[in-house]
CSV table of C-alpha atoms and ligand atoms in Angstrom, one decimal:
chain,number,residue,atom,x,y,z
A,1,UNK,CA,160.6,-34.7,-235.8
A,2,UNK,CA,157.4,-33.4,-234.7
A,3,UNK,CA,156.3,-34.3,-230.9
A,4,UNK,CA,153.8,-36.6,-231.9
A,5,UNK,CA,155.9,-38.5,-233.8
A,6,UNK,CA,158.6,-38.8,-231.5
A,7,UNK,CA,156.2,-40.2,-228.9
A,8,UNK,CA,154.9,-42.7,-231.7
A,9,UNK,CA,158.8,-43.5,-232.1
A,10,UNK,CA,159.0,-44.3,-228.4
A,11,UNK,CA,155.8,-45.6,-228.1
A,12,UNK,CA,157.0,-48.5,-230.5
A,13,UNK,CA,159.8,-50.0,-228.8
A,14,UNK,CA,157.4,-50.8,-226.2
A,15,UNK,CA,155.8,-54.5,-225.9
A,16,UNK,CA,152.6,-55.7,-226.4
A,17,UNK,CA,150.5,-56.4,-222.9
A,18,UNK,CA,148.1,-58.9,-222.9
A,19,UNK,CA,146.0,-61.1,-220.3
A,20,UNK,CA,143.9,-63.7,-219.1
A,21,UNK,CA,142.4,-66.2,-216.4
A,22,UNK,CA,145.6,-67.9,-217.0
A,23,UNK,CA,147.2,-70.3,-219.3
A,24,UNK,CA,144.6,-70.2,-222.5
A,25,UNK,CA,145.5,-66.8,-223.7
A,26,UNK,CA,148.5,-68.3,-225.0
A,27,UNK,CA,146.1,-69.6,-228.2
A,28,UNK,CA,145.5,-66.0,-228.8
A,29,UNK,CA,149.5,-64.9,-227.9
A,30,UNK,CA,150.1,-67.9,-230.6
A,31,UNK,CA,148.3,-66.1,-233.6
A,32,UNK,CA,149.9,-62.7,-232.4
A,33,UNK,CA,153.4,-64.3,-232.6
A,34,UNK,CA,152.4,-65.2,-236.3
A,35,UNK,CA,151.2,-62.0,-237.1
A,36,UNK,CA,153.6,-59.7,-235.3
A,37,UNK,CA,157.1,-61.5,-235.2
A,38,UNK,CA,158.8,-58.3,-234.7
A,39,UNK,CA,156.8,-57.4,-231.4
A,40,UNK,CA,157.9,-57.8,-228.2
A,41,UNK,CA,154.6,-59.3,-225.7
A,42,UNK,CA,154.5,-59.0,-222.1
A,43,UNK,CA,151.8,-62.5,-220.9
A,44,UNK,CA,149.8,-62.1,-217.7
A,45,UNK,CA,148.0,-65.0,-216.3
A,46,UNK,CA,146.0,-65.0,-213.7
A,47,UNK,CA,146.5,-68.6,-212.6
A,48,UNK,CA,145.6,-68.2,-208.8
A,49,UNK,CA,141.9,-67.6,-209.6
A,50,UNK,CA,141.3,-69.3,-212.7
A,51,UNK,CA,138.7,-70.2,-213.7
A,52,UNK,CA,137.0,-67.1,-214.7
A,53,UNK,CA,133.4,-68.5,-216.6
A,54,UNK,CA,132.1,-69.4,-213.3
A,55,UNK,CA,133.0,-65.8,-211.7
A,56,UNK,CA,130.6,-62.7,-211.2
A,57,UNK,CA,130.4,-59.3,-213.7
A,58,UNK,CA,131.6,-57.4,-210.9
A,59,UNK,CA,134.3,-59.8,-209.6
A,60,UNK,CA,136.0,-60.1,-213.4
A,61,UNK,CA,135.8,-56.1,-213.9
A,62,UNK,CA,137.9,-55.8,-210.6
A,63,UNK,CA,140.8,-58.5,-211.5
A,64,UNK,CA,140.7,-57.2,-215.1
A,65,UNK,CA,141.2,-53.5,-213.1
A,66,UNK,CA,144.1,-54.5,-211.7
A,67,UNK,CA,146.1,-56.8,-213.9
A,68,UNK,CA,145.5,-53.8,-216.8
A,69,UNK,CA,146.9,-51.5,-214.0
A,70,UNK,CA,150.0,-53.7,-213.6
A,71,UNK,CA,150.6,-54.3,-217.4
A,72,UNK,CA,150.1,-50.4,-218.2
A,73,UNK,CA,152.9,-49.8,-215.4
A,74,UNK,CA,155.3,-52.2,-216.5
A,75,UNK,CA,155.2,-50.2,-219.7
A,76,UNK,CA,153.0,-51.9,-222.6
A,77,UNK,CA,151.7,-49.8,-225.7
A,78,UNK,CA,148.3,-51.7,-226.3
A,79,UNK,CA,146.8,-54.3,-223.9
A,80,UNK,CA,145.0,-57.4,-225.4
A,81,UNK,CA,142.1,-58.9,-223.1
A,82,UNK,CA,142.7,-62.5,-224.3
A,83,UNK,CA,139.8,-63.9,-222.4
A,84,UNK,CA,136.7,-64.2,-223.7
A,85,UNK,CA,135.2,-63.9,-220.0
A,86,UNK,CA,137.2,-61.1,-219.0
A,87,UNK,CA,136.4,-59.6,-222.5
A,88,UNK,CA,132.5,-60.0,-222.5
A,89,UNK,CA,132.2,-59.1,-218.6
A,90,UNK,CA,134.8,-55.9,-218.6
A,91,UNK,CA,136.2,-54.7,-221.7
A,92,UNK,CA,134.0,-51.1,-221.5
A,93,UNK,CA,134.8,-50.7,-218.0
A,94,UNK,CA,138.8,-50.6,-218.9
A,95,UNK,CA,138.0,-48.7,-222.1
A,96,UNK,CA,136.1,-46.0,-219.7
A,97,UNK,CA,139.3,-46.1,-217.3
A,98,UNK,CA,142.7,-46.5,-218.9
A,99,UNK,CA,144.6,-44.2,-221.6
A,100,UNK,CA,146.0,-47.3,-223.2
A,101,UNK,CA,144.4,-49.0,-225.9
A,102,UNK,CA,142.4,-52.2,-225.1
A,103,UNK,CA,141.5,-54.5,-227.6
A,104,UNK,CA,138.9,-57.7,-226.7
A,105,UNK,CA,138.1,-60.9,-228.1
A,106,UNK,CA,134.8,-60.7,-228.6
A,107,UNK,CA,133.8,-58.2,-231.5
A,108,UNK,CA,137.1,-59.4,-234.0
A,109,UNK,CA,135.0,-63.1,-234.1
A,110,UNK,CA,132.0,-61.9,-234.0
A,111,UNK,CA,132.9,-60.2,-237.5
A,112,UNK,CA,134.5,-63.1,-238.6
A,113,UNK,CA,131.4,-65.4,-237.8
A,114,UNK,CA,129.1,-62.8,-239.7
A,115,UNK,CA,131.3,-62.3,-242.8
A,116,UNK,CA,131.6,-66.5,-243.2
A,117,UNK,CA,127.9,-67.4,-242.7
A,118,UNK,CA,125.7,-68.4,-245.3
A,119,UNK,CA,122.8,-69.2,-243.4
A,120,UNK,CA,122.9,-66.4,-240.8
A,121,UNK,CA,122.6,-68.9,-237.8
A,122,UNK,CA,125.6,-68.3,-235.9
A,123,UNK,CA,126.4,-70.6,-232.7
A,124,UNK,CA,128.6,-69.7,-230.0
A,125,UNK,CA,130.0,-72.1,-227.3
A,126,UNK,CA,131.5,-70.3,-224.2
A,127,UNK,CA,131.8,-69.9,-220.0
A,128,UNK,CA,128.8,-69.5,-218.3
A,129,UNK,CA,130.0,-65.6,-217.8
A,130,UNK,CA,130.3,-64.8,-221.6
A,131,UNK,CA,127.2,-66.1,-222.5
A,132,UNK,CA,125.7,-64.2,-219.5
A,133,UNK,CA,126.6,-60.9,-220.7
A,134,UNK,CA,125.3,-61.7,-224.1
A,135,UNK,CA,127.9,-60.3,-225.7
A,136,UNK,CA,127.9,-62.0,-228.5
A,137,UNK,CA,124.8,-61.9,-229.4
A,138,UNK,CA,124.9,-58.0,-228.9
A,139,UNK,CA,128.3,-58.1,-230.9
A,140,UNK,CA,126.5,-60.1,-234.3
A,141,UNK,CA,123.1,-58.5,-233.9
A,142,UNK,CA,125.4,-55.5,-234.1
A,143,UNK,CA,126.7,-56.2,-237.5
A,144,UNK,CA,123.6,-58.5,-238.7
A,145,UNK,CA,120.6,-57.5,-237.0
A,146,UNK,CA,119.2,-60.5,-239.1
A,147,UNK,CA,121.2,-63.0,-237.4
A,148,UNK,CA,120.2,-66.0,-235.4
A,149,UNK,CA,122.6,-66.2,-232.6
A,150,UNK,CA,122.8,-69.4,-230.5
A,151,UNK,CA,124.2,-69.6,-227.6
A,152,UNK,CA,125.7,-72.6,-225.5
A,153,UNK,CA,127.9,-72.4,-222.1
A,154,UNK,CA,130.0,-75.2,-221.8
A,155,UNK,CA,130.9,-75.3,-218.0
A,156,UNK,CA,134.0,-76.8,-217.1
A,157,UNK,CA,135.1,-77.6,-220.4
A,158,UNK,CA,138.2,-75.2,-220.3
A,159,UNK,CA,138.7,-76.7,-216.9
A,160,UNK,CA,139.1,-80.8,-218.2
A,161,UNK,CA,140.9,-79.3,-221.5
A,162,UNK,CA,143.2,-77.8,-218.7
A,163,UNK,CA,144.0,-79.8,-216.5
A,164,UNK,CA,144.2,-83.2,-218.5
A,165,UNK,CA,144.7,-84.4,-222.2
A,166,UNK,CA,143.1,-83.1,-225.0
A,167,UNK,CA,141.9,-86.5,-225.7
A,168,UNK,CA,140.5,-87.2,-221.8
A,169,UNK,CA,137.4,-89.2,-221.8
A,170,UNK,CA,136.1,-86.0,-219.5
A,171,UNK,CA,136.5,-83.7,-222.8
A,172,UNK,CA,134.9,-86.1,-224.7
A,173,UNK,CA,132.1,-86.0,-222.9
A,174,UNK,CA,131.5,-82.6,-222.2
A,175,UNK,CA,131.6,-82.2,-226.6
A,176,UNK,CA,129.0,-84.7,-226.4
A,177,UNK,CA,127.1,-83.0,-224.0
A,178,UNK,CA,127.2,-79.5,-225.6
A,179,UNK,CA,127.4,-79.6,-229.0
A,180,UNK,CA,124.1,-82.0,-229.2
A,181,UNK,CA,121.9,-79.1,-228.0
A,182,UNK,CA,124.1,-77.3,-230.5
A,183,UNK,CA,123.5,-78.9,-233.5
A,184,UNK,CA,119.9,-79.2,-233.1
A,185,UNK,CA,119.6,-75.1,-233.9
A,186,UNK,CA,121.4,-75.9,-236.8
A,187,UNK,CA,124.1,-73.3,-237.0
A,188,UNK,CA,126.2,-73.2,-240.2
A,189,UNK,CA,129.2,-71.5,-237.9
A,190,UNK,CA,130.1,-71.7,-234.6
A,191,UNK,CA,132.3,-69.5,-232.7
A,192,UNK,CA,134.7,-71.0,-230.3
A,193,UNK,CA,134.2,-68.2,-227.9
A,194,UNK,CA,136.9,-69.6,-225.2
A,195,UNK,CA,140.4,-69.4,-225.3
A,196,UNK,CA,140.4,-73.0,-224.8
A,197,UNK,CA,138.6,-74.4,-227.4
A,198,UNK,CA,140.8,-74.2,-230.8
A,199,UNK,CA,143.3,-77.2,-228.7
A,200,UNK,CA,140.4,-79.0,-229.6
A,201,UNK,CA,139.4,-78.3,-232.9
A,202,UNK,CA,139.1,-81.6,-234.7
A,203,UNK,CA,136.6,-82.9,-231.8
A,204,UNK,CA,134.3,-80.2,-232.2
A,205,UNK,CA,134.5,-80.2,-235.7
A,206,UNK,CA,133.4,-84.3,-235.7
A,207,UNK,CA,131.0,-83.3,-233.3
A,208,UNK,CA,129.1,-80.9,-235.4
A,209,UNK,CA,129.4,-82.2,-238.6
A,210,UNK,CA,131.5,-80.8,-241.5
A,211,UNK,CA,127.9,-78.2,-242.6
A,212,UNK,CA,130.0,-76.0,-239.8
A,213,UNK,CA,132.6,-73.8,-239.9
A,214,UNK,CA,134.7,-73.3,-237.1
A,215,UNK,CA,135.6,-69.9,-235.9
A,216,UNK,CA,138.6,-69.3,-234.1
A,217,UNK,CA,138.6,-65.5,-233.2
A,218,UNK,CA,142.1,-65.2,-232.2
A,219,UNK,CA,143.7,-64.7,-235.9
A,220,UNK,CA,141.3,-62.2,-236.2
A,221,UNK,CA,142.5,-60.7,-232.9
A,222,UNK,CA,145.8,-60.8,-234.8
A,223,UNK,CA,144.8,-58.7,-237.4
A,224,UNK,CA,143.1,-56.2,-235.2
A,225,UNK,CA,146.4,-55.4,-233.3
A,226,UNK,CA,148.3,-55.2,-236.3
A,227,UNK,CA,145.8,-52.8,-238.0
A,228,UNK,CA,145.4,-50.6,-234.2
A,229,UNK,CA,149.4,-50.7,-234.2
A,230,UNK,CA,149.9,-49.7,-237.8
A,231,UNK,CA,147.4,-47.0,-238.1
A,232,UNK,CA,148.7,-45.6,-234.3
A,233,UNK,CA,151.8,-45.7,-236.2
A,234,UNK,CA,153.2,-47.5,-233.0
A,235,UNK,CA,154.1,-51.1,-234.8
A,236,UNK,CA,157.7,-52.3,-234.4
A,237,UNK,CA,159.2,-52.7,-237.8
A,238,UNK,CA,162.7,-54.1,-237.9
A,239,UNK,CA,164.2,-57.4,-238.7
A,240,UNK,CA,164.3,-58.6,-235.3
A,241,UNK,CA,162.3,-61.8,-233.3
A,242,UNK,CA,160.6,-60.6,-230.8
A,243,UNK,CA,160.9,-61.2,-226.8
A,244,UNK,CA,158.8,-62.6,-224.3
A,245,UNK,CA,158.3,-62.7,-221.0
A,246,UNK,CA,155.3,-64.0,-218.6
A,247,UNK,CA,153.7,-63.0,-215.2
A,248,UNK,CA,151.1,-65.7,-213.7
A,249,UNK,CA,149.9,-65.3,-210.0
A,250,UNK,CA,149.6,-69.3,-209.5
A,251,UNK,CA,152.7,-71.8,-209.3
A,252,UNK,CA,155.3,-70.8,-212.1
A,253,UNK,CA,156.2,-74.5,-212.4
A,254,UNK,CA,152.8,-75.7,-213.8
A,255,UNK,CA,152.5,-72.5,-215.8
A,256,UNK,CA,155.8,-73.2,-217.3
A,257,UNK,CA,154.9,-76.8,-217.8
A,258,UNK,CA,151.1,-76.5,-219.1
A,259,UNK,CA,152.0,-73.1,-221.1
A,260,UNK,CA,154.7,-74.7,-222.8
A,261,UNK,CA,152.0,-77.4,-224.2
A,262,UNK,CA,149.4,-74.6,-225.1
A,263,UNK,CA,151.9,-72.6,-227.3
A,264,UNK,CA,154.1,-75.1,-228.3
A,265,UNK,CA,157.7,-73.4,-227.0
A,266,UNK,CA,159.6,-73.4,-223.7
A,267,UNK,CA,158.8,-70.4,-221.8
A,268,UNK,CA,161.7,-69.1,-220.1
A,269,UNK,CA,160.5,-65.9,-218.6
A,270,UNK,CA,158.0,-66.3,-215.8
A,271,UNK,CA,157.7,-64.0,-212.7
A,272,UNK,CA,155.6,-65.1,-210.1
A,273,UNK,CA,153.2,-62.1,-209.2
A,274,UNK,CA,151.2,-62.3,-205.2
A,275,UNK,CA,147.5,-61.5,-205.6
A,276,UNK,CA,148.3,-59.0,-202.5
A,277,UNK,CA,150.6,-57.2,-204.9
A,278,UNK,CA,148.3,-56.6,-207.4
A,279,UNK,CA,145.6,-55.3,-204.8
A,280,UNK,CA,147.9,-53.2,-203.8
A,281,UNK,CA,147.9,-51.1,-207.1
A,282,UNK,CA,147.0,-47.5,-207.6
A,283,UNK,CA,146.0,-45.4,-210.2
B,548,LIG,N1,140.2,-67.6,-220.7
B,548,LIG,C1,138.9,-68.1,-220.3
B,548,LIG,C2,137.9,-67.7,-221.4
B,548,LIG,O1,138.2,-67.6,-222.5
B,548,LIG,C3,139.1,-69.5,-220.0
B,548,LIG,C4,138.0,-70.1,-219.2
B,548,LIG,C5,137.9,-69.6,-217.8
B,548,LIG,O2,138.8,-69.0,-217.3
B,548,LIG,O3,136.8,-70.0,-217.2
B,548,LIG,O4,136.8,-67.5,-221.1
């Protein structure tokens, strides 16, 4: 065996890493677990300081720093940045920085949005901080240069999704509130640009009317990995199910309990990791 194909060997017993504010990554762990059965994932959630939309540029490229720091030391062979905030305010810094590959969230539905449209007017509803960074719009200009790109932060949305029901009355109103300025631009796509937003689907899809498609980025976030793993030569393939285990920096309790409700499974693993532990992190 030639030395770069024993490290791919190596290299593909290792798990996936992946991470976000906290407990809405798990939509985007939920498509990988479709895609990649075989794969082993290692989930990082930064509970303790969700939420991230409201958060600076230069505050999410430091926590985004240090929990890829942590995940590339507990041994991961790609790192997914499954938070659109984290993704749109950091991804080049952590490309610039680390030797492992980091895949975002933003680009795989911003190709997706541009390859369904029809029209060319492409909506986007997100955090404060993604739409701030305009990377979206930078992402489908990018590919379209023709596109219309409309933009709409939905504050505290991911918050009520969160912390209540699906179906709260505080949900419902914050659709309300959003998509109506939304609809008037008349997109024939929208982009649910939040890791949030596909647990409530069928409400944004009343909302705006059945002229619009619905993106959910995360299966095509999927597909990325797979391709990055396959072509890397790094995928796991055997006839196995995969393991997973979870790190959050809040209360493992309510990440146990509200995790288990985003992806639909118990989750067993979870290791509690201090925010002073994660400062504490070197190169
Ligand atoms: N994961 C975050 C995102 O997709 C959820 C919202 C937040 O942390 O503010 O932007």
């Amino acid at each position: 065996m030639t030395g770069s194909s024993t490290d791919a060997t190596a290299l593909s017993a290792l798990p996936v890493g992946m991470f976000d504010s906290g407990i809405g990554g798990l939509t985007v762990l939920h498509e990988c677990l479709v895609a990649l059965p075989d794969e082993d994932f290692v989930y990082f959630g930064d509970t303790a300081r969700f939420p991230y939309g409201p958060r600076s540029r230069a505050e999410l490229e430091l926590f985004a720093d240090q929990i890829a720091r942590f995940l590339e030391q507990a041994g991961v062979k790609l790192i997914v940045v499954a938070c659109y905030s984290a993704t749109a305010a950091a991804l080049p810094s952590l490309q610039e920085r680390f030797a492992t590959p980091i895949v975002g969230v933003v680009t795989p539905g911003a190709r997706a949005a541009v390859q369904t449209s029809r029209y060319r007017r492409i909506g986007v509803m997100a955090t404060e901080a993604t739409v701030e960074s305009e990377s979206y719009v930078h992402a489908i200009r990018g590919l379209d240069a023709g596109a219309e790109v409309h933009q709409q932060a939905c504050p505290g949305l991911a918050e009520y999704i969160q912390d209540g029901d699906v179906a709260s009355r505080e949900v419902a109103d914050a659709v309300r509130a959003y998509t109506v300025p939304l609809k008037q631009k008349r997109p024939d796509v929208v982009i649910m640009g939040c890791t949030h937003y596909p647990l409530i689907a069928p409400l944004l899809q009343r909302h705006l009317g059945r002229d619009v498609t619905l993106v959910n980025p995360a299966a095509e976030v999927a597909h990325e990995v797979e391709e990055i793993l396959d072509r890397r030569g790094i995928a796991r393939r055997e006839e196995r199910e995969g393991e997973y285990r979870f790190f959050c920096t809040g209360d493992v309790e309510s990440f146990r309990a509200v995790g288990a409700r985003f992806l639909q499974m118990p989750l067993e693993d979870v290791t509690h990791v201090p925010l002073e532990r994660l400062a504490d992190l070197r190169p």
